[in-house]
XYZ file of C-alpha atoms in Angstrom:
356
model
C 30.951 -120.068 -42.612
C 27.255 -121.278 -42.056
C 24.893 -120.836 -45.267
C 22.979 -118.470 -43.770
C 25.980 -116.199 -42.967
C 27.080 -116.486 -46.533
C 23.637 -115.535 -47.628
C 23.607 -112.607 -46.075
C 27.375 -111.753 -46.641
C 26.994 -111.893 -50.308
C 24.042 -109.468 -50.247
C 25.215 -107.519 -48.386
C 28.337 -106.850 -50.286
C 26.477 -106.784 -53.905
C 24.432 -104.246 -52.722
C 27.537 -101.957 -51.408
C 29.809 -102.892 -54.235
C 26.894 -102.112 -56.900
C 26.148 -98.647 -55.659
C 30.047 -97.848 -54.829
C 30.896 -99.011 -58.873
C 28.085 -96.403 -59.525
C 29.625 -93.840 -57.754
C 33.020 -94.201 -58.884
C 31.744 -94.300 -62.571
C 29.578 -90.912 -62.322
C 32.846 -89.390 -60.515
C 34.873 -90.521 -63.157
C 32.857 -89.141 -65.813
C 32.508 -86.052 -63.901
C 36.412 -85.276 -63.999
C 37.122 -86.063 -67.158
C 34.043 -83.330 -67.996
C 36.035 -80.872 -65.532
C 39.138 -81.820 -67.449
C 38.276 -81.869 -70.986
C 38.830 -78.355 -71.569
C 42.433 -78.063 -70.041
C 43.214 -81.153 -71.835
C 42.193 -80.507 -75.317
C 43.732 -76.944 -74.813
C 47.109 -78.276 -73.969
C 46.744 -81.029 -77.068
C 46.397 -84.426 -76.109
C 43.360 -86.655 -76.589
C 40.910 -89.070 -75.038
C 43.299 -91.826 -73.961
C 45.084 -89.282 -71.671
C 41.931 -87.635 -70.532
C 39.946 -90.682 -69.425
C 43.251 -91.801 -67.747
C 44.081 -88.332 -65.902
C 39.990 -89.203 -64.977
C 41.308 -92.419 -63.216
C 44.130 -91.060 -61.384
C 41.927 -88.260 -59.981
C 39.545 -90.862 -58.613
C 41.118 -92.216 -55.515
C 40.469 -89.608 -53.229
C 36.721 -89.171 -54.384
C 36.417 -93.103 -54.052
C 37.608 -93.091 -50.382
C 35.366 -90.160 -49.020
C 32.507 -92.058 -50.544
C 33.451 -95.904 -49.497
C 31.896 -95.499 -46.095
C 28.837 -94.120 -47.499
C 28.315 -96.584 -49.933
C 28.799 -99.455 -47.505
C 26.239 -98.085 -45.429
C 23.745 -97.556 -47.965
C 24.003 -100.694 -49.367
C 23.677 -102.392 -45.804
C 20.429 -100.492 -45.268
C 19.174 -101.295 -48.076
C 20.070 -105.140 -47.831
C 18.657 -104.946 -44.608
C 15.349 -103.444 -45.431
C 14.928 -105.550 -48.595
C 14.870 -108.934 -45.734
C 12.131 -107.086 -43.479
C 10.039 -106.399 -46.709
C 10.386 -109.940 -47.322
C 10.017 -110.976 -43.791
C 13.112 -113.199 -43.736
C 14.683 -110.178 -41.360
C 11.958 -111.552 -38.907
C 12.987 -115.258 -39.565
C 16.292 -114.662 -38.622
C 15.851 -113.368 -35.274
C 12.887 -115.591 -34.127
C 14.839 -118.663 -35.400
C 18.233 -117.803 -33.169
C 19.925 -116.492 -36.577
C 21.307 -113.704 -34.821
C 24.644 -114.615 -34.490
C 24.725 -115.015 -38.414
C 23.079 -111.713 -38.852
C 26.286 -110.448 -36.671
C 29.098 -112.702 -38.895
C 27.871 -110.901 -42.028
C 27.813 -107.445 -41.008
C 31.298 -108.050 -39.389
C 32.294 -109.705 -42.877
C 31.185 -106.253 -44.715
C 32.469 -104.198 -41.969
C 36.032 -106.533 -42.572
C 36.164 -106.272 -45.872
C 35.168 -102.879 -46.172
C 37.816 -101.623 -43.865
C 40.466 -104.090 -45.770
C 39.401 -102.470 -48.823
C 39.464 -98.456 -47.260
C 42.589 -98.687 -45.776
C 44.210 -100.123 -49.227
C 42.504 -97.112 -51.384
C 43.993 -94.527 -48.764
C 47.591 -96.152 -47.731
C 48.298 -97.578 -50.979
C 46.373 -97.056 -54.111
C 45.833 -93.125 -53.832
C 49.724 -92.189 -53.347
C 50.258 -94.282 -56.010
C 47.287 -92.533 -57.874
C 48.822 -89.443 -56.785
C 52.674 -89.779 -58.117
C 51.399 -91.035 -61.304
C 49.106 -87.913 -61.506
C 52.028 -85.822 -60.858
C 54.419 -87.750 -63.743
C 50.984 -87.360 -66.173
C 50.902 -83.843 -65.890
C 55.195 -83.392 -65.664
C 54.618 -85.020 -69.392
C 51.717 -83.233 -70.490
C 53.527 -80.524 -69.645
C 56.644 -81.093 -70.932
C 54.849 -82.068 -74.108
C 53.343 -78.887 -74.551
C 56.765 -76.679 -74.069
C 58.619 -78.955 -76.430
C 56.164 -79.578 -79.069
C 52.547 -77.781 -78.501
C 54.236 -74.457 -78.006
C 53.300 -72.396 -81.181
C 56.317 -69.552 -81.560
C 55.038 -66.005 -81.271
C 51.663 -67.206 -79.630
C 50.891 -66.935 -76.178
C 49.685 -70.303 -74.711
C 48.086 -71.167 -71.363
C 49.812 -74.172 -69.804
C 47.700 -74.142 -66.566
C 45.219 -71.365 -65.061
C 47.392 -68.917 -63.970
C 50.683 -69.924 -65.988
C 51.261 -68.223 -69.372
C 54.404 -69.172 -71.592
C 55.739 -67.809 -75.170
C 58.285 -68.464 -77.322
C 60.181 -66.898 -79.823
C 61.012 -70.217 -82.550
C 62.275 -73.779 -81.996
C 65.442 -75.072 -83.683
C 65.961 -78.212 -85.138
C 67.571 -80.132 -82.284
C 64.406 -79.181 -79.960
C 66.344 -76.103 -78.382
C 64.064 -73.126 -77.782
C 64.976 -69.764 -78.260
C 63.489 -66.897 -76.338
C 61.243 -68.508 -73.675
C 59.066 -66.161 -71.290
C 56.792 -67.616 -68.689
C 54.742 -66.083 -66.577
C 53.611 -67.710 -63.214
C 50.666 -65.896 -61.270
C 49.201 -68.892 -59.218
C 50.180 -67.780 -56.112
C 47.988 -64.723 -55.261
C 51.237 -63.297 -53.059
C 53.984 -63.704 -55.754
C 54.103 -63.222 -59.214
C 57.214 -65.209 -60.845
C 57.939 -64.613 -64.172
C 61.009 -65.934 -66.369
C 62.781 -64.712 -69.022
C 65.796 -66.989 -71.098
C 67.534 -66.333 -74.570
C 67.438 -70.221 -74.882
C 65.774 -72.952 -73.342
C 65.737 -77.011 -73.516
C 63.721 -79.989 -72.090
C 65.612 -82.589 -70.393
C 64.820 -86.104 -68.484
C 66.737 -87.966 -66.228
C 64.279 -90.895 -66.594
C 62.082 -89.888 -63.770
C 61.675 -86.352 -63.973
C 61.022 -83.680 -66.537
C 63.408 -80.561 -66.096
C 63.293 -77.492 -68.414
C 66.833 -75.823 -68.794
C 66.640 -72.348 -69.084
C 70.030 -70.100 -70.049
C 71.099 -66.554 -70.133
C 68.448 -65.140 -68.409
C 66.593 -63.438 -65.938
C 64.034 -64.560 -62.823
C 61.947 -62.005 -61.562
C 59.718 -61.488 -58.518
C 56.869 -58.910 -57.731
C 55.066 -59.492 -53.948
C 51.640 -58.023 -53.321
C 53.298 -55.270 -51.229
C 55.132 -54.282 -54.518
C 58.346 -55.577 -53.745
C 60.257 -56.481 -57.086
C 63.339 -58.514 -57.048
C 65.523 -60.031 -60.086
C 67.859 -62.550 -60.440
C 69.604 -63.235 -63.221
C 71.403 -66.234 -64.180
C 73.883 -68.117 -66.825
C 71.843 -71.841 -66.623
C 68.587 -72.185 -64.497
C 66.829 -75.836 -63.881
C 63.162 -75.689 -63.024
C 61.229 -78.691 -62.680
C 58.288 -78.667 -65.735
C 55.521 -80.313 -63.706
C 56.267 -76.847 -61.250
C 53.962 -74.948 -64.661
C 51.572 -78.041 -64.717
C 50.023 -77.877 -61.170
C 47.371 -75.655 -60.083
C 49.567 -74.566 -57.129
C 53.591 -73.973 -57.282
C 54.207 -77.199 -55.072
C 52.850 -80.024 -53.740
C 53.342 -82.404 -51.063
C 55.638 -85.397 -51.587
C 53.961 -87.057 -48.685
C 50.629 -87.616 -50.400
C 52.956 -89.523 -52.926
C 54.185 -91.568 -50.319
C 52.672 -94.800 -49.051
C 52.180 -95.086 -45.482
C 54.465 -98.412 -45.257
C 57.408 -96.224 -46.698
C 56.567 -93.163 -43.928
C 56.691 -95.206 -41.545
C 59.927 -96.971 -42.892
C 61.500 -93.512 -43.168
C 60.332 -92.077 -39.795
C 61.811 -95.598 -38.218
C 65.188 -94.940 -39.748
C 65.492 -91.133 -39.026
C 63.962 -92.196 -35.158
C 61.632 -89.074 -35.420
C 57.978 -88.805 -36.271
C 57.104 -85.296 -38.082
C 53.917 -84.169 -36.970
C 52.972 -84.321 -40.900
C 53.566 -87.814 -41.577
C 51.505 -88.608 -38.340
C 48.647 -86.056 -39.376
C 48.610 -88.334 -42.536
C 48.684 -91.774 -41.137
C 45.561 -90.894 -38.364
C 43.987 -89.301 -41.507
C 44.331 -92.672 -43.615
C 43.872 -95.083 -40.458
C 40.531 -92.758 -39.639
C 38.669 -94.003 -42.624
C 38.747 -98.175 -41.488
C 37.190 -96.732 -37.936
C 34.867 -94.719 -40.511
C 33.704 -98.197 -41.857
C 33.166 -99.787 -38.642
C 31.084 -97.147 -37.145
C 28.218 -97.126 -40.044
C 28.311 -100.496 -40.409
C 27.496 -100.190 -36.419
C 24.716 -97.665 -36.800
C 23.333 -98.728 -39.593
C 22.687 -102.685 -38.325
C 21.419 -100.813 -35.107
C 18.846 -98.734 -36.556
C 17.818 -101.388 -39.387
C 18.886 -104.800 -38.408
C 15.573 -105.391 -35.949
C 12.196 -106.041 -37.400
C 9.430 -103.892 -36.294
C 5.918 -103.584 -36.893
C 5.356 -100.137 -36.536
C 4.205 -98.101 -39.504
C 5.819 -94.725 -39.525
C 3.363 -91.803 -40.358
C 6.456 -90.348 -42.645
C 8.521 -92.708 -44.976
C 12.145 -91.064 -45.288
C 14.442 -92.798 -47.281
C 17.110 -94.348 -45.111
C 19.482 -93.719 -47.627
C 18.736 -90.319 -46.648
C 19.550 -90.506 -42.945
C 23.271 -92.709 -44.026
C 23.889 -89.415 -45.825
C 22.879 -87.377 -43.168
C 24.921 -89.436 -40.478
C 28.309 -89.288 -43.034
C 27.445 -85.540 -43.290
C 27.676 -85.004 -39.070
C 30.546 -87.335 -39.137
C 32.808 -84.999 -41.330
C 31.627 -82.182 -39.781
C 32.408 -83.496 -36.326
C 36.004 -84.777 -37.455
C 36.750 -81.435 -39.187
C 36.454 -79.545 -36.621
C 37.243 -81.660 -33.745
C 40.303 -81.099 -32.107
C 40.958 -84.325 -30.966
C 41.623 -85.610 -34.567
C 40.132 -86.785 -37.961
C 38.990 -90.010 -35.707
C 36.435 -87.937 -33.467
C 33.225 -88.824 -35.637
C 34.359 -92.262 -36.325
C 34.824 -93.404 -32.796
C 31.460 -91.248 -32.001
C 29.816 -93.357 -34.580
C 31.284 -96.659 -33.200
C 30.099 -95.660 -29.341
C 26.449 -94.696 -30.773
C 26.397 -97.903 -32.443
C 27.835 -100.102 -29.574
C 25.360 -98.448 -27.125
C 22.192 -98.772 -29.644
C 22.976 -102.517 -30.336
C 23.302 -102.928 -26.246
C 19.711 -101.253 -25.546
C 18.682 -103.203 -28.591
C 19.994 -106.756 -27.192
C 19.041 -106.052 -23.790
C 16.066 -108.751 -22.393
C 13.006 -107.132 -21.410
C 10.604 -109.417 -19.077
C 7.886 -110.394 -20.438
C 4.618 -108.566 -20.599
C 2.254 -109.776 -17.470
C -0.682 -111.978 -19.038
C -4.116 -111.929 -16.386
C -5.406 -115.383 -16.426
C -8.888 -116.031 -16.875
């Protein structure tokens, strides 16, 4: 790698990573503040709160990753133009180093965001599900006070009559109103929390399960024993989609083993792969708009960070509503960036000079 390429690449990466670290820290603080009341009500400590904030961070970090890459690249290029270093790069034939440095940033960004979306986020989702199940199991087994209603999570209220010395719960009651279409009530004479090493299970004995829908229809099932996952009481929804907790390699391996590609698997893989295209598209657009020196003075000095945010917002909106898939906005950015660079680099005839 040439010295100029290394210098530019370090500048681009440093600005982007510093901004990304600041954004991640702020997002972590926001997640902790949002979960503080719920965690404190469940009787958990600050370490659990901090750990849960970390586990909920990857989806938000992925959404802001390519924005931080674009803003960091634009800030570095604007600093080069302010110091007249960008003029020197163009005049001295350093365009190849500028392209190479941008390619290094884009390549590193693609690798980083694909690691986040394909492996780190599913791992964080699995750990978060286990943590929520552990918190709910701890709440059911030790935190619940006899003869006192306790809200496990918004929409779920539990009540126990008492607790025996061996951990057995007597007169168990749980009311689940999270689903607006169905209200579910669990009642049992005895209950016990057990685990198979991975999941926590609530064993209900000698009870009834009542269901009431929005139309007023009611059903009741009597059981001698009913096992329900404790994590079902700890989530904001009744069930979580396991595909979000499975990494892409496992999804591809399972699909090849079955010989069938489910639409949900293809959609998930497409969403994860589109994150890499977004990094490439934002790098091309930012390079086309700020990678060429200009002597013109703008009437209105608009911060280019706002332009990058506007581009990211437009891309997300286009990808969300496009029938062509989640990568539509990224592909549009790539095409627009390539066209803009081609126009910038297109050779122009030298101006005619009148002889004196």
